PDB file of C-alpha atoms in Angstrom:
ATOM      1  CA  MET A   1    -173.533 -63.244 -60.497  1.00  0.00           C
ATOM      2  CA  ALA A   2    -173.680 -66.615 -58.708  1.00  0.00           C
ATOM      3  CA  SER A   3    -177.502 -66.528 -58.709  1.00  0.00           C
ATOM      4  CA  LYS A   4    -177.511 -65.889 -62.478  1.00  0.00           C
ATOM      5  CA  MET A   5    -175.172 -68.863 -63.013  1.00  0.00           C
ATOM      6  CA  ASN A   6    -177.389 -71.091 -60.842  1.00  0.00           C
ATOM      7  CA  ALA A   7    -180.465 -69.974 -62.795  1.00  0.00           C
ATOM      8  CA  ILE A   8    -178.716 -70.738 -66.105  1.00  0.00           C
ATOM      9  CA  LYS A   9    -177.664 -74.173 -64.802  1.00  0.00           C
ATOM     10  CA  GLY A  10    -181.228 -74.816 -63.646  1.00  0.00           C
ATOM     11  CA  TRP A  11    -182.688 -73.921 -67.049  1.00  0.00           C
ATOM     12  CA  ALA A  12    -180.048 -75.994 -68.847  1.00  0.00           C
ATOM     13  CA  GLY A  13    -180.800 -78.984 -66.620  1.00  0.00           C
ATOM     14  CA  ALA A  14    -184.531 -78.561 -67.185  1.00  0.00           C
ATOM     15  CA  GLY A  15    -183.941 -78.372 -70.940  1.00  0.00           C
ATOM     16  CA  LEU A  16    -181.865 -81.556 -70.908  1.00  0.00           C
ATOM     17  CA  GLY A  17    -184.493 -83.258 -68.778  1.00  0.00           C
ATOM     18  CA  ALA A  18    -187.251 -82.235 -71.179  1.00  0.00           C
ATOM     19  CA  ALA A  19    -185.200 -83.435 -74.150  1.00  0.00           C
ATOM     20  CA  ALA A  20    -184.592 -86.775 -72.433  1.00  0.00           C
ATOM     21  CA  ALA A  21    -188.310 -87.134 -71.679  1.00  0.00           C
ATOM     22  CA  VAL A  22    -189.193 -86.475 -75.336  1.00  0.00           C
ATOM     23  CA  LEU A  23    -186.598 -88.999 -76.498  1.00  0.00           C
ATOM     24  CA  LEU A  24    -187.826 -91.621 -74.037  1.00  0.00           C
ATOM     25  CA  ALA A  25    -191.418 -91.078 -75.128  1.00  0.00           C
ATOM     26  CA  ALA A  26    -190.400 -91.533 -78.761  1.00  0.00           C
ATOM     27  CA  CYS A  27    -188.563 -94.767 -77.944  1.00  0.00           C
ATOM     28  CA  GLY A  28    -191.303 -96.240 -75.778  1.00  0.00           C
ATOM     29  CA  THR A  29    -193.340 -99.279 -76.713  1.00  0.00           C
ATOM     30  CA  VAL A  30    -196.549 -98.716 -74.779  1.00  0.00           C
ATOM     31  CA  SER A  31    -199.461 -97.097 -76.540  1.00  0.00           C
ATOM     32  CA  ASP A  32    -202.156 -95.042 -74.847  1.00  0.00           C
ATOM     33  CA  ARG A  33    -204.755 -96.630 -77.127  1.00  0.00           C
ATOM     34  CA  GLN A  34    -206.114-100.124 -76.529  1.00  0.00           C
ATOM     35  CA  LEU A  35    -204.731-102.077 -79.465  1.00  0.00           C
ATOM     36  CA  PRO A  36    -204.573-105.772 -80.180  1.00  0.00           C
ATOM     37  CA  PRO A  37    -201.129-107.339 -79.830  1.00  0.00           C
ATOM     38  CA  LEU A  38    -198.955-106.639 -82.844  1.00  0.00           C
ATOM     39  CA  THR A  39    -198.519-109.627 -85.142  1.00  0.00           C
ATOM     40  CA  LEU A  40    -194.916-110.816 -85.385  1.00  0.00           C
ATOM     41  CA  ALA A  41    -193.283-112.714 -88.218  1.00  0.00           C
ATOM     42  CA  SER A  42    -192.292-116.241 -87.321  1.00  0.00           C
ATOM     43  CA  PRO A  43    -189.823-117.653 -87.891  1.00  0.00           C
ATOM     44  CA  VAL A  44    -187.237-115.026 -88.829  1.00  0.00           C
ATOM     45  CA  ASP A  45    -183.931-116.327 -90.167  1.00  0.00           C
ATOM     46  CA  ILE A  46    -181.788-113.389 -89.080  1.00  0.00           C
ATOM     47  CA  GLU A  47    -178.911-114.201 -91.432  1.00  0.00           C
ATOM     48  CA  ARG A  48    -181.274-114.412 -94.404  1.00  0.00           C
ATOM     49  CA  PHE A  49    -182.882-111.105 -93.351  1.00  0.00           C
ATOM     50  CA  MET A  50    -179.558-109.250 -93.735  1.00  0.00           C
ATOM     51  CA  GLY A  51    -178.748-107.213 -96.839  1.00  0.00           C
ATOM     52  CA  ASP A  52    -180.552-104.490 -98.779  1.00  0.00           C
ATOM     53  CA  TRP A  53    -184.243-103.640 -98.403  1.00  0.00           C
ATOM     54  CA  TYR A  54    -185.958-100.949-100.499  1.00  0.00           C
ATOM     55  CA  VAL A  55    -188.537 -98.831 -98.679  1.00  0.00           C
ATOM     56  CA  ILE A  56    -191.688 -99.184-100.777  1.00  0.00           C
ATOM     57  CA  ALA A  57    -193.990 -97.217 -98.458  1.00  0.00           C
ATOM     58  CA  ASN A  58    -194.037 -95.915 -94.909  1.00  0.00           C
ATOM     59  CA  ILE A  59    -195.609 -93.729 -92.325  1.00  0.00           C
ATOM     60  CA  PRO A  60    -192.502 -91.568 -92.315  1.00  0.00           C
ATOM     61  CA  THR A  61    -190.440 -90.226 -89.473  1.00  0.00           C
ATOM     62  CA  PHE A  62    -189.400 -86.570 -89.755  1.00  0.00           C
ATOM     63  CA  LEU A  63    -186.079 -87.684 -91.290  1.00  0.00           C
ATOM     64  CA  GLU A  64    -187.842 -89.540 -94.098  1.00  0.00           C
ATOM     65  CA  GLU A  65    -190.079 -86.714 -95.323  1.00  0.00           C
ATOM     66  CA  GLY A  66    -189.324 -86.253 -99.026  1.00  0.00           C
ATOM     67  CA  ALA A  67    -187.089 -89.340 -99.244  1.00  0.00           C
ATOM     68  CA  HIS A  68    -186.454 -90.811-102.706  1.00  0.00           C
ATOM     69  CA  ALA A  69    -184.726 -94.138-103.416  1.00  0.00           C
ATOM     70  CA  ALA A  70    -184.769 -95.012 -99.700  1.00  0.00           C
ATOM     71  CA  ARG A  71    -182.888 -98.164 -98.798  1.00  0.00           C
ATOM     72  CA  GLU A  72    -182.082 -99.928 -95.551  1.00  0.00           C
ATOM     73  CA  ASN A  73    -179.057-102.231 -95.283  1.00  0.00           C
ATOM     74  CA  TYR A  74    -178.564-104.705 -92.443  1.00  0.00           C
ATOM     75  CA  GLN A  75    -175.232-106.335 -91.574  1.00  0.00           C
ATOM     76  CA  LEU A  76    -175.010-108.925 -88.805  1.00  0.00           C
ATOM     77  CA  GLN A  77    -172.026-108.211 -86.541  1.00  0.00           C
ATOM     78  CA  SER A  78    -169.886-110.743 -84.670  1.00  0.00           C
ATOM     79  CA  ASP A  79    -171.456-109.654 -81.350  1.00  0.00           C
ATOM     80  CA  GLY A  80    -174.952-110.470 -82.667  1.00  0.00           C
ATOM     81  CA  SER A  81    -175.978-106.839 -83.167  1.00  0.00           C
ATOM     82  CA  VAL A  82    -177.069-105.535 -86.561  1.00  0.00           C
ATOM     83  CA  LEU A  83    -175.318-102.582 -88.176  1.00  0.00           C
ATOM     84  CA  THR A  84    -178.050-100.669 -89.984  1.00  0.00           C
ATOM     85  CA  THR A  85    -177.439 -98.110 -92.717  1.00  0.00           C
ATOM     86  CA  PHE A  86    -180.391 -96.078 -93.979  1.00  0.00           C
ATOM     87  CA  SER A  87    -179.789 -93.978 -97.092  1.00  0.00           C
ATOM     88  CA  PHE A  88    -181.915 -91.911 -99.455  1.00  0.00           C
ATOM     89  CA  ASN A  89    -181.843 -88.902-101.735  1.00  0.00           C
ATOM     90  CA  ALA A  90    -183.500 -85.850-100.194  1.00  0.00           C
ATOM     91  CA  ASP A  91    -186.514 -84.404-102.043  1.00  0.00           C
ATOM     92  CA  SER A  92    -185.706 -85.911-105.494  1.00  0.00           C
ATOM     93  CA  PHE A  93    -183.723 -88.675-107.149  1.00  0.00           C
ATOM     94  CA  ASN A  94    -180.990 -86.097-107.778  1.00  0.00           C
ATOM     95  CA  GLY A  95    -181.159 -84.622-104.290  1.00  0.00           C
ATOM     96  CA  PRO A  96    -178.320 -84.864-101.810  1.00  0.00           C
ATOM     97  CA  LEU A  97    -177.606 -88.358-100.480  1.00  0.00           C
ATOM     98  CA  LYS A  98    -178.436 -88.697 -96.781  1.00  0.00           C
ATOM     99  CA  THR A  99    -177.059 -91.623 -94.779  1.00  0.00           C
ATOM    100  CA  TYR A 100    -177.828 -92.583 -91.176  1.00  0.00           C
ATOM    101  CA  GLN A 101    -176.440 -95.488 -89.170  1.00  0.00           C
ATOM    102  CA  SER A 102    -177.854 -97.217 -86.155  1.00  0.00           C
ATOM    103  CA  ARG A 103    -177.422-100.525 -84.419  1.00  0.00           C
ATOM    104  CA  GLY A 104    -180.105-103.145 -83.922  1.00  0.00           C
ATOM    105  CA  PHE A 105    -180.142-105.445 -80.912  1.00  0.00           C
ATOM    106  CA  VAL A 106    -182.081-108.642 -81.576  1.00  0.00           C
ATOM    107  CA  GLU A 107    -184.104-109.935 -78.636  1.00  0.00           C
ATOM    108  CA  ALA A 108    -182.851-113.302 -77.420  1.00  0.00           C
ATOM    109  CA  GLY A 109    -185.342-115.986 -78.359  1.00  0.00           C
ATOM    110  CA  ASN A 110    -187.341-113.823 -80.783  1.00  0.00           C
ATOM    111  CA  GLU A 111    -185.530-112.514 -83.852  1.00  0.00           C
ATOM    112  CA  ALA A 112    -188.624-110.524 -84.886  1.00  0.00           C
ATOM    113  CA  ILE A 113    -188.119-108.031 -82.019  1.00  0.00           C
ATOM    114  CA  TRP A 114    -185.230-105.593 -82.080  1.00  0.00           C
ATOM    115  CA  GLY A 115    -184.201-102.566 -80.083  1.00  0.00           C
ATOM    116  CA  MET A 116    -182.887-100.021 -82.599  1.00  0.00           C
ATOM    117  CA  GLN A 117    -180.278 -97.709 -81.082  1.00  0.00           C
ATOM    118  CA  TYR A 118    -179.787 -94.308 -82.714  1.00  0.00           C
ATOM    119  CA  VAL A 119    -178.468 -92.567 -79.601  1.00  0.00           C
ATOM    120  CA  TRP A 120    -176.896 -94.409 -76.684  1.00  0.00           C
ATOM    121  CA  PRO A 121    -178.377 -95.654 -74.351  1.00  0.00           C
ATOM    122  CA  PHE A 122    -181.908 -95.427 -75.812  1.00  0.00           C
ATOM    123  CA  LYS A 123    -183.403 -98.163 -77.997  1.00  0.00           C
ATOM    124  CA  ALA A 124    -186.444 -97.658 -80.211  1.00  0.00           C
ATOM    125  CA  ASP A 125    -189.024-100.392 -80.749  1.00  0.00           C
ATOM    126  CA  TYR A 126    -188.560-102.266 -84.053  1.00  0.00           C
ATOM    127  CA  ARG A 127    -190.640-105.316 -84.936  1.00  0.00           C
ATOM    128  CA  ILE A 128    -190.682-107.537 -87.977  1.00  0.00           C
ATOM    129  CA  ALA A 129    -194.456-107.858 -88.191  1.00  0.00           C
ATOM    130  CA  TYR A 130    -194.544-109.673 -91.511  1.00  0.00           C
ATOM    131  CA  LEU A 131    -191.975-111.503 -93.620  1.00  0.00           C
ATOM    132  CA  ALA A 132    -192.977-113.178 -96.880  1.00  0.00           C
ATOM    133  CA  PRO A 133    -192.169-116.895 -97.016  1.00  0.00           C
ATOM    134  CA  ASP A 134    -189.772-116.226 -99.923  1.00  0.00           C
ATOM    135  CA  GLY A 135    -188.121-113.369 -97.987  1.00  0.00           C
ATOM    136  CA  GLY A 136    -189.059-110.828-100.676  1.00  0.00           C
ATOM    137  CA  HIS A 137    -191.301-108.462 -98.651  1.00  0.00           C
ATOM    138  CA  THR A 138    -191.411-107.359 -95.050  1.00  0.00           C
ATOM    139  CA  VAL A 139    -193.389-105.040 -92.813  1.00  0.00           C
ATOM    140  CA  ILE A 140    -191.540-103.339 -89.967  1.00  0.00           C
ATOM    141  CA  ALA A 141    -193.822-101.979 -87.257  1.00  0.00           C
ATOM    142  CA  ARG A 142    -193.866-100.523 -83.759  1.00  0.00           C
ATOM    143  CA  ASP A 143    -196.122-101.306 -80.807  1.00  0.00           C
ATOM    144  CA  LYS A 144    -197.150 -97.632 -80.676  1.00  0.00           C
ATOM    145  CA  ARG A 145    -198.486 -97.863 -84.265  1.00  0.00           C
ATOM    146  CA  ASP A 146    -196.850 -94.523 -85.064  1.00  0.00           C
ATOM    147  CA  TYR A 147    -194.403 -95.539 -87.813  1.00  0.00           C
ATOM    148  CA  VAL A 148    -194.417 -98.457 -90.237  1.00  0.00           C
ATOM    149  CA  TRP A 149    -192.398 -99.530 -93.266  1.00  0.00           C
ATOM    150  CA  ILE A 150    -193.212-101.797 -96.199  1.00  0.00           C
ATOM    151  CA  MET A 151    -189.910-102.973 -97.632  1.00  0.00           C
ATOM    152  CA  ALA A 152    -188.868-105.307-100.430  1.00  0.00           C
ATOM    153  CA  ARG A 153    -185.733-106.807-101.899  1.00  0.00           C
ATOM    154  CA  THR A 154    -186.552-105.020-105.164  1.00  0.00           C
ATOM    155  CA  PRO A 155    -187.351-101.329-105.749  1.00  0.00           C
ATOM    156  CA  ALA A 156    -190.924-102.131-106.852  1.00  0.00           C
ATOM    157  CA  ILE A 157    -193.595-104.660-105.940  1.00  0.00           C
ATOM    158  CA  PRO A 158    -196.831-105.634-107.711  1.00  0.00           C
ATOM    159  CA  GLU A 159    -199.824-103.455-106.777  1.00  0.00           C
ATOM    160  CA  ALA A 160    -201.671-106.542-105.490  1.00  0.00           C
ATOM    161  CA  ASP A 161    -198.846-107.176-102.988  1.00  0.00           C
ATOM    162  CA  TYR A 162    -198.893-103.526-101.943  1.00  0.00           C
ATOM    163  CA  GLN A 163    -202.652-103.663-101.335  1.00  0.00           C
ATOM    164  CA  ARG A 164    -202.332-106.918 -99.366  1.00  0.00           C
ATOM    165  CA  LEU A 165    -199.562-105.462 -97.175  1.00  0.00           C
ATOM    166  CA  SER A 166    -201.548-102.243 -96.663  1.00  0.00           C
ATOM    167  CA  ALA A 167    -204.536-104.313 -95.506  1.00  0.00           C
ATOM    168  CA  PHE A 168    -202.235-106.213 -93.121  1.00  0.00           C
ATOM    169  CA  ILE A 169    -201.013-102.885 -91.695  1.00  0.00           C
ATOM    170  CA  ALA A 170    -204.602-101.661 -91.232  1.00  0.00           C
ATOM    171  CA  ALA A 171    -205.460-104.897 -89.395  1.00  0.00           C
ATOM    172  CA  GLN A 172    -202.566-104.145 -87.008  1.00  0.00           C
ATOM    173  CA  GLY A 173    -204.260-100.906 -85.903  1.00  0.00           C
ATOM    174  CA  TYR A 174    -202.459 -98.385 -88.112  1.00  0.00           C
ATOM    175  CA  ASP A 175    -204.105 -95.418 -89.818  1.00  0.00           C
ATOM    176  CA  VAL A 176    -203.220 -96.366 -93.415  1.00  0.00           C
ATOM    177  CA  ALA A 177    -204.334 -92.924 -94.633  1.00  0.00           C
ATOM    178  CA  LYS A 178    -200.896 -91.832 -93.352  1.00  0.00           C
ATOM    179  CA  LEU A 179    -199.085 -94.460 -95.460  1.00  0.00           C
ATOM    180  CA  ARG A 180    -196.950 -92.888 -98.216  1.00  0.00           C
ATOM    181  CA  LYS A 181    -195.314 -94.596-101.177  1.00  0.00           C
ATOM    182  CA  VAL A 182    -191.608 -93.842-101.434  1.00  0.00           C
ATOM    183  CA  PRO A 183    -190.399 -92.988-104.959  1.00  0.00           C
ATOM    184  CA  GLN A 184    -187.961 -95.647-106.114  1.00  0.00           C
ATOM    185  CA  ARG A 185    -185.967 -95.998-109.329  1.00  0.00           C
ATOM    186  CA  ALA A 186    -186.933 -98.964-111.485  1.00  0.00           C
ATOM    187  CA  THR A 187    -183.376-100.295-111.220  1.00  0.00           C
ATOM    188  CA  PRO A 188    -180.961 -99.719-108.354  1.00  0.00           C
TER     189      PRO A 188
END
């Protein structure tokens, strides 16, 4: 009986170790490919960056597959962290509302680099690669070039802006064939 319990504990520990390794790999910032350094927006006025952003297009994470009316909201906290609320309707505009919260930790000295924490103590790479001078559009990227988001203060942007931002993403080393427009309502 004791040997069975030890075997079960061993398998459980191995499973937790494998899960931790997968999570760490997903949160890492080093790519196996040789890529040019990721462009970063400069300067970023963190207080001005707060508020609602509509997800115009992305290379989606598994949570975002089928998202409609996706929106990210940032709220600067008194400790300097950023409370982040991501919400969307699943699979249609009338689909169930899904909401996820995380916390962003802004790198001291460079407000374009954040560590986004979904599960303590791990932080995922989050970089403001582009921010329009008027603050109306942004591109959020990762060093690994696995996920990317085009976001705007409005639920729609002109096609010329979309094409320009897509070209910017391609120049950063992303496979833009994976980029997907997110259905948004004309008015929030």
